[in-house]
mmCIF file of C-alpha atoms and ligand atoms in Angstrom:
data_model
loop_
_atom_site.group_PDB
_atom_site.id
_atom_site.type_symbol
_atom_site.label_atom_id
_atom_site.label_comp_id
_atom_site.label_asym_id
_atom_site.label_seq_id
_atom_site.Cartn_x
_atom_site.Cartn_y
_atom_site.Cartn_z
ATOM 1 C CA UNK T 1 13.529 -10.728 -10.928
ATOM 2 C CA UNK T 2 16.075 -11.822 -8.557
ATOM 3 C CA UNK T 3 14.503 -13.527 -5.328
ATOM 4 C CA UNK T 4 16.218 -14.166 -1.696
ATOM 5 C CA UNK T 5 14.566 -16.628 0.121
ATOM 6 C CA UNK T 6 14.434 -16.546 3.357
ATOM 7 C CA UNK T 7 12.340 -19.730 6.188
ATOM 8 C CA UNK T 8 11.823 -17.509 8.663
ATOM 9 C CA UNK T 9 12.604 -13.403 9.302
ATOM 10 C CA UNK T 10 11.700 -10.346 11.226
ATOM 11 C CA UNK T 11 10.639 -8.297 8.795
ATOM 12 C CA UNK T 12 11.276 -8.577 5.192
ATOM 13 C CA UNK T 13 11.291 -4.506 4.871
ATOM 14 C CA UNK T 14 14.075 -4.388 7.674
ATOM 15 C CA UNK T 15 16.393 -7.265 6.465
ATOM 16 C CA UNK T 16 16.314 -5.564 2.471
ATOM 17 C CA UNK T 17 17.113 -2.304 4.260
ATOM 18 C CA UNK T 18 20.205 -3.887 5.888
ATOM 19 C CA UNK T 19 21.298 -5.747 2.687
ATOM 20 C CA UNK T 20 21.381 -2.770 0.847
ATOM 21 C CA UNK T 21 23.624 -0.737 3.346
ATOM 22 C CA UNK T 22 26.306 -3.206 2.775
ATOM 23 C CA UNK T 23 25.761 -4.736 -0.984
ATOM 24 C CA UNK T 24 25.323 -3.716 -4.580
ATOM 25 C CA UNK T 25 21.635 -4.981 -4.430
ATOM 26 C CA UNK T 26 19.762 -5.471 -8.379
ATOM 27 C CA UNK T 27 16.920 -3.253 -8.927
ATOM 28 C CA UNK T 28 13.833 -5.185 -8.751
ATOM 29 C CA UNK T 29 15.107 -8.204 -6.125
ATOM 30 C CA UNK T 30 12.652 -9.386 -3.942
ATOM 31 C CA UNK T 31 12.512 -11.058 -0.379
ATOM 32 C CA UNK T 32 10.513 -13.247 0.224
ATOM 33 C CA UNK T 33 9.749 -15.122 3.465
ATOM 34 C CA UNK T 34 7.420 -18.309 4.371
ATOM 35 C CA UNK T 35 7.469 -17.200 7.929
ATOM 36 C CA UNK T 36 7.356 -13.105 9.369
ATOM 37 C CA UNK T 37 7.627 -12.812 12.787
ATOM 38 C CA UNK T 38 7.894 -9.328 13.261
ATOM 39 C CA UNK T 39 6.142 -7.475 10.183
ATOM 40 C CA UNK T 40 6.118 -3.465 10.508
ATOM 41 C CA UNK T 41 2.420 -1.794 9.406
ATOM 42 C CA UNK T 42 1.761 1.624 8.969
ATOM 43 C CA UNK T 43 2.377 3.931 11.971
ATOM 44 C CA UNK T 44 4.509 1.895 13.890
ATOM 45 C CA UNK T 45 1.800 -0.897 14.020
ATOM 46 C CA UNK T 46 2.636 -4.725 14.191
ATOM 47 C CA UNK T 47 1.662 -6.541 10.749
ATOM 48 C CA UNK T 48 -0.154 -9.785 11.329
ATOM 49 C CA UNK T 49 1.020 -12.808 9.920
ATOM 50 C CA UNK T 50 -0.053 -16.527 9.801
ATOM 51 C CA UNK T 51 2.486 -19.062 8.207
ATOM 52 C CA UNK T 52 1.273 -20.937 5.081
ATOM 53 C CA UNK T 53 -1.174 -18.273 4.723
ATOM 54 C CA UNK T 54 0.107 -14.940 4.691
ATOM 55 C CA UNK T 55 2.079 -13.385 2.174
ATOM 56 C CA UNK T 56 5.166 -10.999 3.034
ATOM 57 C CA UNK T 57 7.362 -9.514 0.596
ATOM 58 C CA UNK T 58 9.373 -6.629 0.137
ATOM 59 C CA UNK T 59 10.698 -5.481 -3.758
ATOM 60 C CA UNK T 60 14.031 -3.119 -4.020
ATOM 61 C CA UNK T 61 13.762 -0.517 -6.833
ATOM 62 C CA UNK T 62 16.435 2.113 -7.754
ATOM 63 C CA UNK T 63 15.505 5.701 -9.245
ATOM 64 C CA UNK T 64 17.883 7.485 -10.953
ATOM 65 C CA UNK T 65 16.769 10.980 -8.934
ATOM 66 C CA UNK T 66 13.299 10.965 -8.096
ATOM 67 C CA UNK T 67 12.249 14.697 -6.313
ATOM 68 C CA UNK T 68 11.619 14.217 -2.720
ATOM 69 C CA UNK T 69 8.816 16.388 -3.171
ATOM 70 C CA UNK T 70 7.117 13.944 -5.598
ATOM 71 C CA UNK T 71 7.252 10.482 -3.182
ATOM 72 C CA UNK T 72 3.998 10.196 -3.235
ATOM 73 C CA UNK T 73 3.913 8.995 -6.603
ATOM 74 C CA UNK T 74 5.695 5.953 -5.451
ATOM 75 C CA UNK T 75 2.922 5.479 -3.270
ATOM 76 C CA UNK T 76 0.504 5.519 -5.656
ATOM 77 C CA UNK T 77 2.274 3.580 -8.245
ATOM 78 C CA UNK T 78 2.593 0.709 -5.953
ATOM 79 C CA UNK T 79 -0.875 0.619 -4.432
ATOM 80 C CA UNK T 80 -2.135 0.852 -8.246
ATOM 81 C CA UNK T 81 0.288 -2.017 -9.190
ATOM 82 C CA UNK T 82 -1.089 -4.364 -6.473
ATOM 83 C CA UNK T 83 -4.990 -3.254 -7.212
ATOM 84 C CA UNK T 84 -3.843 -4.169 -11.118
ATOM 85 C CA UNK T 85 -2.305 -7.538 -9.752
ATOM 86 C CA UNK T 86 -5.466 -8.592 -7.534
ATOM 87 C CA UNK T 87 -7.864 -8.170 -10.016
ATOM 88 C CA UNK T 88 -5.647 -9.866 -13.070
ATOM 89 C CA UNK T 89 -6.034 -12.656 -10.310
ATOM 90 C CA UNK T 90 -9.843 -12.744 -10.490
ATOM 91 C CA UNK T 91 -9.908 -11.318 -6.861
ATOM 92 C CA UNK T 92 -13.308 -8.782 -6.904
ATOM 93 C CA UNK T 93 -14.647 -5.550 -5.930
ATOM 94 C CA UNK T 94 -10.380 -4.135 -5.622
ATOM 95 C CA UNK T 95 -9.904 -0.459 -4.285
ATOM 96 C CA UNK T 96 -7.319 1.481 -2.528
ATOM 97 C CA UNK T 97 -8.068 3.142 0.739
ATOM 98 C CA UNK T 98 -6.142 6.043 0.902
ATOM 99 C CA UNK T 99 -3.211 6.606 1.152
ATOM 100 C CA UNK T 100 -2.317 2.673 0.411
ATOM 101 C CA UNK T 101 -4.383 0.045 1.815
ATOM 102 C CA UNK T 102 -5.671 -2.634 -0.539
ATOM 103 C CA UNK T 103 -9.497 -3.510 0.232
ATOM 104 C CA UNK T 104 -11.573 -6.345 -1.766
ATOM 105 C CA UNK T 105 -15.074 -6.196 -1.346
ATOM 106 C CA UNK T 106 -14.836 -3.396 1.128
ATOM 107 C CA UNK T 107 -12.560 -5.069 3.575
ATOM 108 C CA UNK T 108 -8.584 -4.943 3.940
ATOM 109 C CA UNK T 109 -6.589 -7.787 2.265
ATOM 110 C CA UNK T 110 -3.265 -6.256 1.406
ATOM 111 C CA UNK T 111 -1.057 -3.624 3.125
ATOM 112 C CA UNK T 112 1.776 -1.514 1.605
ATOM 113 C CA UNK T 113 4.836 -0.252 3.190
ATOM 114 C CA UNK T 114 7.636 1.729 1.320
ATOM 115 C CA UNK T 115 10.481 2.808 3.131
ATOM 116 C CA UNK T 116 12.588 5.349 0.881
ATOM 117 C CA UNK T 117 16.501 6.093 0.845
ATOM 118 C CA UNK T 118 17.322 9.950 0.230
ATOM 119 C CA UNK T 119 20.209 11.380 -1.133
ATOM 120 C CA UNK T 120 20.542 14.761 -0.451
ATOM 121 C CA UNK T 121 16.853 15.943 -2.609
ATOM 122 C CA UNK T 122 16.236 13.168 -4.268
ATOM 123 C CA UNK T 123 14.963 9.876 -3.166
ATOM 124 C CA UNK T 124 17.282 7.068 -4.689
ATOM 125 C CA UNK T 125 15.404 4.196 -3.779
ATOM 126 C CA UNK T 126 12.435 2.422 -2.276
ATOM 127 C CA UNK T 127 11.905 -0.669 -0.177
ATOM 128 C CA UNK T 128 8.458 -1.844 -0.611
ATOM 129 C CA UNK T 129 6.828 -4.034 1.872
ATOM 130 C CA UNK T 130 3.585 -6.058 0.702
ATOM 131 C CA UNK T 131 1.564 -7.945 3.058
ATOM 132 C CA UNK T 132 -1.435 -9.872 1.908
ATOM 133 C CA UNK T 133 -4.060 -12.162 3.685
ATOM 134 C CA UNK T 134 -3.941 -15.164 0.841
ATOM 135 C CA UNK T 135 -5.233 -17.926 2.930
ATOM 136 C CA UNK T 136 -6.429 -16.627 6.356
ATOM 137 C CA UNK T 137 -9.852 -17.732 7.295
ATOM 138 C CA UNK T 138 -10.340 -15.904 11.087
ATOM 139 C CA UNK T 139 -9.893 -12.164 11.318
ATOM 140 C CA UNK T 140 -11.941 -11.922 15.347
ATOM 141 C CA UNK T 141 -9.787 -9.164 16.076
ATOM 142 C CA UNK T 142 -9.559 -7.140 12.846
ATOM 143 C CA UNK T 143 -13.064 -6.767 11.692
ATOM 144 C CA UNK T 144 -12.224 -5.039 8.889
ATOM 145 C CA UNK T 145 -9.988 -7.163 7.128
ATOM 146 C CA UNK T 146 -10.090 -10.427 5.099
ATOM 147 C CA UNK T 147 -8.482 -12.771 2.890
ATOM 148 C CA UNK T 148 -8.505 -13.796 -0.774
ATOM 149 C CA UNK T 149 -9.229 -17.017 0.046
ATOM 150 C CA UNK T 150 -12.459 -15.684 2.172
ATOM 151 C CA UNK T 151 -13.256 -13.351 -0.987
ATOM 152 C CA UNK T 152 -13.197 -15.580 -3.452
ATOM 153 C CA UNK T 153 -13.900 -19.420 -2.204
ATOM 154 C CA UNK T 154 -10.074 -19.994 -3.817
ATOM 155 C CA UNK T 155 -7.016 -21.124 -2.360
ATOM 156 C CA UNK T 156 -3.737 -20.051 -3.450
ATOM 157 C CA UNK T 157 -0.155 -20.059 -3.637
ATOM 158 C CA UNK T 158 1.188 -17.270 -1.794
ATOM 159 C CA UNK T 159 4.421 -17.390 -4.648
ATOM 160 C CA UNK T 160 1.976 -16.730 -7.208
ATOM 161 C CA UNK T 161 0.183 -13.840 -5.554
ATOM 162 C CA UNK T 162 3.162 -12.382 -4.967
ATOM 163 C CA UNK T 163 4.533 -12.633 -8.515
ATOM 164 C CA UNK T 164 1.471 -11.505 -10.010
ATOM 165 C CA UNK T 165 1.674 -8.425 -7.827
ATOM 166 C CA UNK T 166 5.386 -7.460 -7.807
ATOM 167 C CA UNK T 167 5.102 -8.054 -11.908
ATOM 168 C CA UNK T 168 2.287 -5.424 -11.425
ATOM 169 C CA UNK T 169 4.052 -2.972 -9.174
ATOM 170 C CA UNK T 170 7.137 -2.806 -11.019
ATOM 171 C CA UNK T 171 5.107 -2.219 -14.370
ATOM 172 C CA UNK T 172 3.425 0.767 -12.706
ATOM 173 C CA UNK T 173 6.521 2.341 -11.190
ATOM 174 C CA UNK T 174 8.216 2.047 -14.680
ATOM 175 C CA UNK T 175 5.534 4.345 -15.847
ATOM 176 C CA UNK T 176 6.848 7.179 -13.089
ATOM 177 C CA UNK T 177 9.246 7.808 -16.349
ATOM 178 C CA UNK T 178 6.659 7.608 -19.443
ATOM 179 C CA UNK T 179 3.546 8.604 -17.808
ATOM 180 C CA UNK T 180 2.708 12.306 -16.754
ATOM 181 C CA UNK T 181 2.266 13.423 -12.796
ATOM 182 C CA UNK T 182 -1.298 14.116 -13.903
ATOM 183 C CA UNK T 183 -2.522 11.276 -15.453
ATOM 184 C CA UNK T 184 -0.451 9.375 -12.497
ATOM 185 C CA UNK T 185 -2.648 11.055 -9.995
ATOM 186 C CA UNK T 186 -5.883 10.363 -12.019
ATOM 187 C CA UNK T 187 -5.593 7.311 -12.165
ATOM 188 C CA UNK T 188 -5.058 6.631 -8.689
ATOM 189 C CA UNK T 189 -7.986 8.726 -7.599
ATOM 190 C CA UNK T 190 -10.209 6.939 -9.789
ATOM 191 C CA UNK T 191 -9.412 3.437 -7.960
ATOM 192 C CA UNK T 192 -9.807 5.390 -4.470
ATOM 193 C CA UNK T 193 -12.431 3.629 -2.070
ATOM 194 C CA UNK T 194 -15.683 5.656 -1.494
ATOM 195 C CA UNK T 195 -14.949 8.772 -3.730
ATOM 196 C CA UNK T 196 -17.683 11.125 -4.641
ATOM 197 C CA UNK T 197 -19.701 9.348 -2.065
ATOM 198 C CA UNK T 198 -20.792 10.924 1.418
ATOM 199 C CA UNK T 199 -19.192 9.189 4.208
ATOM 200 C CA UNK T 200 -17.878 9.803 7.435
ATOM 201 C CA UNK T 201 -14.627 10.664 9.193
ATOM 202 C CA UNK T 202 -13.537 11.082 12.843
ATOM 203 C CA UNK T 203 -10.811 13.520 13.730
ATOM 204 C CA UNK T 204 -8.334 13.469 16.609
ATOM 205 C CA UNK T 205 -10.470 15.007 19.185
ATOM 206 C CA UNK T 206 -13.182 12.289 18.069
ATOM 207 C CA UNK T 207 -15.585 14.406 16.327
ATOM 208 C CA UNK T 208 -17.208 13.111 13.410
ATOM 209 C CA UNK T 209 -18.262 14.726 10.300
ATOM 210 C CA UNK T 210 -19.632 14.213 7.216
ATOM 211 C CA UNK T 211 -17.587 14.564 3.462
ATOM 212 C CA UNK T 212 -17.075 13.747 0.324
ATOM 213 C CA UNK T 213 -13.561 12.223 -1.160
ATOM 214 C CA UNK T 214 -12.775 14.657 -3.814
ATOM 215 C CA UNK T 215 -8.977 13.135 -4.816
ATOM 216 C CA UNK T 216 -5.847 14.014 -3.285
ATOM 217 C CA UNK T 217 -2.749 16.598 -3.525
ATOM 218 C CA UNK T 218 -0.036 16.246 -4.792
ATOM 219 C CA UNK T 219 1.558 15.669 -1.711
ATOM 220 C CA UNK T 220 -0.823 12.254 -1.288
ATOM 221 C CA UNK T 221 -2.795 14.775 1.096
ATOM 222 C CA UNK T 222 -6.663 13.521 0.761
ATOM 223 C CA UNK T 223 -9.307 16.228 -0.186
ATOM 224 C CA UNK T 224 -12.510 15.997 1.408
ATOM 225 C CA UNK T 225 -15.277 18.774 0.807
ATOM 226 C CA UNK T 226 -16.999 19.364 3.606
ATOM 227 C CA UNK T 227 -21.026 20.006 4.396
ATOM 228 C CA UNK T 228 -20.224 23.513 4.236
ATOM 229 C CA UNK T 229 -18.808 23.021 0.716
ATOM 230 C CA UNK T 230 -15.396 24.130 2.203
ATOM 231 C CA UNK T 231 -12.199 21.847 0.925
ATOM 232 C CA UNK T 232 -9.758 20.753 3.372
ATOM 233 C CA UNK T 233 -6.883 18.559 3.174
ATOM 234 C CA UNK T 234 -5.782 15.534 5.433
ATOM 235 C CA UNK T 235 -2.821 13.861 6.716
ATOM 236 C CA UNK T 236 -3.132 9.883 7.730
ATOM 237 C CA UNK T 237 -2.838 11.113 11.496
ATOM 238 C CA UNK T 238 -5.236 13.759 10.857
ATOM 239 C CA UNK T 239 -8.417 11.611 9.924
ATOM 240 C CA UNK T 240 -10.069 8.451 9.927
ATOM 241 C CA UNK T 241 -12.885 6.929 7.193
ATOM 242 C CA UNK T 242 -15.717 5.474 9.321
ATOM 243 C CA UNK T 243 -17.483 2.421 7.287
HETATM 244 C C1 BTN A 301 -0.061 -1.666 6.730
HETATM 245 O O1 BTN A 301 -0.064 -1.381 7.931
HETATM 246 O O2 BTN A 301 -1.107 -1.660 6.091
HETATM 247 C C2 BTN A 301 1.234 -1.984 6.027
HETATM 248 C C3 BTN A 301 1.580 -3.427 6.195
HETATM 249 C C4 BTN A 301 2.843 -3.811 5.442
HETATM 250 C C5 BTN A 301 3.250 -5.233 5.760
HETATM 251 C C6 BTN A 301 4.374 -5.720 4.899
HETATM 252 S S1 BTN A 301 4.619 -7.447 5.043
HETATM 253 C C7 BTN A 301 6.100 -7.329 4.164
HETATM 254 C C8 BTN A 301 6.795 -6.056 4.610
HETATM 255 N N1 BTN A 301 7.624 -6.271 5.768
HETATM 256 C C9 BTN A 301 7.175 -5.629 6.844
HETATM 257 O O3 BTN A 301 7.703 -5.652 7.971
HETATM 258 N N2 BTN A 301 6.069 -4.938 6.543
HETATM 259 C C10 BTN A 301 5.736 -5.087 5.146
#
């Protein structure tokens, strides 16, 4: 796979979305940076970054006409091809929290971002940002998160990780042509953080409540059952997993 180097960038997502308004860009190139200084998270949020031991990426793939109404298979292609791509790295305990964040050992150390191009129904390509926490050793303001170096005692190359994981990622979204929607979807509830357990969410006013993760729709909506055995599905904005 083609990779464009770059020392130092605002986001990798942003600059591969510019490059492909005004080039022919080659399905599957890469960018690559040693140095992010303004990486985009989910919901407008700022990515952290730490040079010489973060990873930030972003891989270009082209689909011939994928149905709008099915981009959340992307989503779950990708967050199954870097869960694949950790643990052929030795990295342990790897699950996704829905929708697409990449825990080890029940805290975050990779985030996804894919930014799709539409035309007209279909979506006719993706931009997919990967941010991992290789070497990072503090985390004081994001309790929640961690590092594979913290994980597993190792050091690595951040070029590695990120070839063992785009390798992954594009081996999964190659199977969005072979594999069925179903078996798609199965698969990537089965690696979901926390399913068929009781936990608990907070909503927007707050409130929490007690469920259990069933799966999710179709439409990457998560199913929860609910104490009253009711099922309701979630947006991101709608809910939050407390743990
Ligand atoms: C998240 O909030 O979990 C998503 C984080 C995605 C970060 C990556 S780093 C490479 C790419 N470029 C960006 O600006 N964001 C993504």
């Amino acid at each position: 796979m083609r990779t464009i180097k770059i020392s130092a960038i605002g986001s990798t997502n942003d600059y591969l979305k510019e490059l492909i308004k005004n080039t022919e860009v080659e399905d599957g190139t890469i960018v690559h940076t040693k140095h992010q200084t303004h990486g985009k998270g989910q919901r407008g949020a700022h990515w952290f970054f730490e040079i010489g031991k973060s990873l930030a990426f972003s891989v270009f793939m082209k689909f011939s006409s994928w149905p709008v109404q099915d981009q959340f298979y992307i989503n779950f292609a990708v967050s199954m091809g870097v869960k694949i791509g950790l643990e052929s790295m030795g990295i342990p305990k790897v699950a996704i929290k829905w929708p697409n964040d990449i825990l080890s050992d029940g805290k975050k150390v990779c985030g996804i971002l894919v930014e799709n191009q539409f035309q007209s129904m279909h979506i006719s390509s993706s931009v997919i940002g990967i941010g991992v926490n290789v070497n990072n050793t503090s985390f004081t303001r994001f309790p929640h998160a961690s590092s594979l170096l913290l994980n597993t005692g190792i050091r690595y190359n951040p070029e590695e990780v990120m070839h063992a994981i785009s390798q992954s990622v594009v081996k999964q979204l190659k199977k969005l042509d072979t594999s069925t929607k179903e078996a798609l979807k199965q698969e990537y509830e089965s690696y979901l953080f926390r399913k068929d357990e009781v936990v608990v969410f907070e909503d927007t006013l707050d409130r929490k409540f007690q469920g259990i993760i069933e799966g999710v729709t179709e439409q990457g909506l998560l199913c929860v059952r609910k104490k009253d055995r009711s099922l309701q599905h979630f947006q991101l904005k709608e809910i939050k997993l407390l743990y």
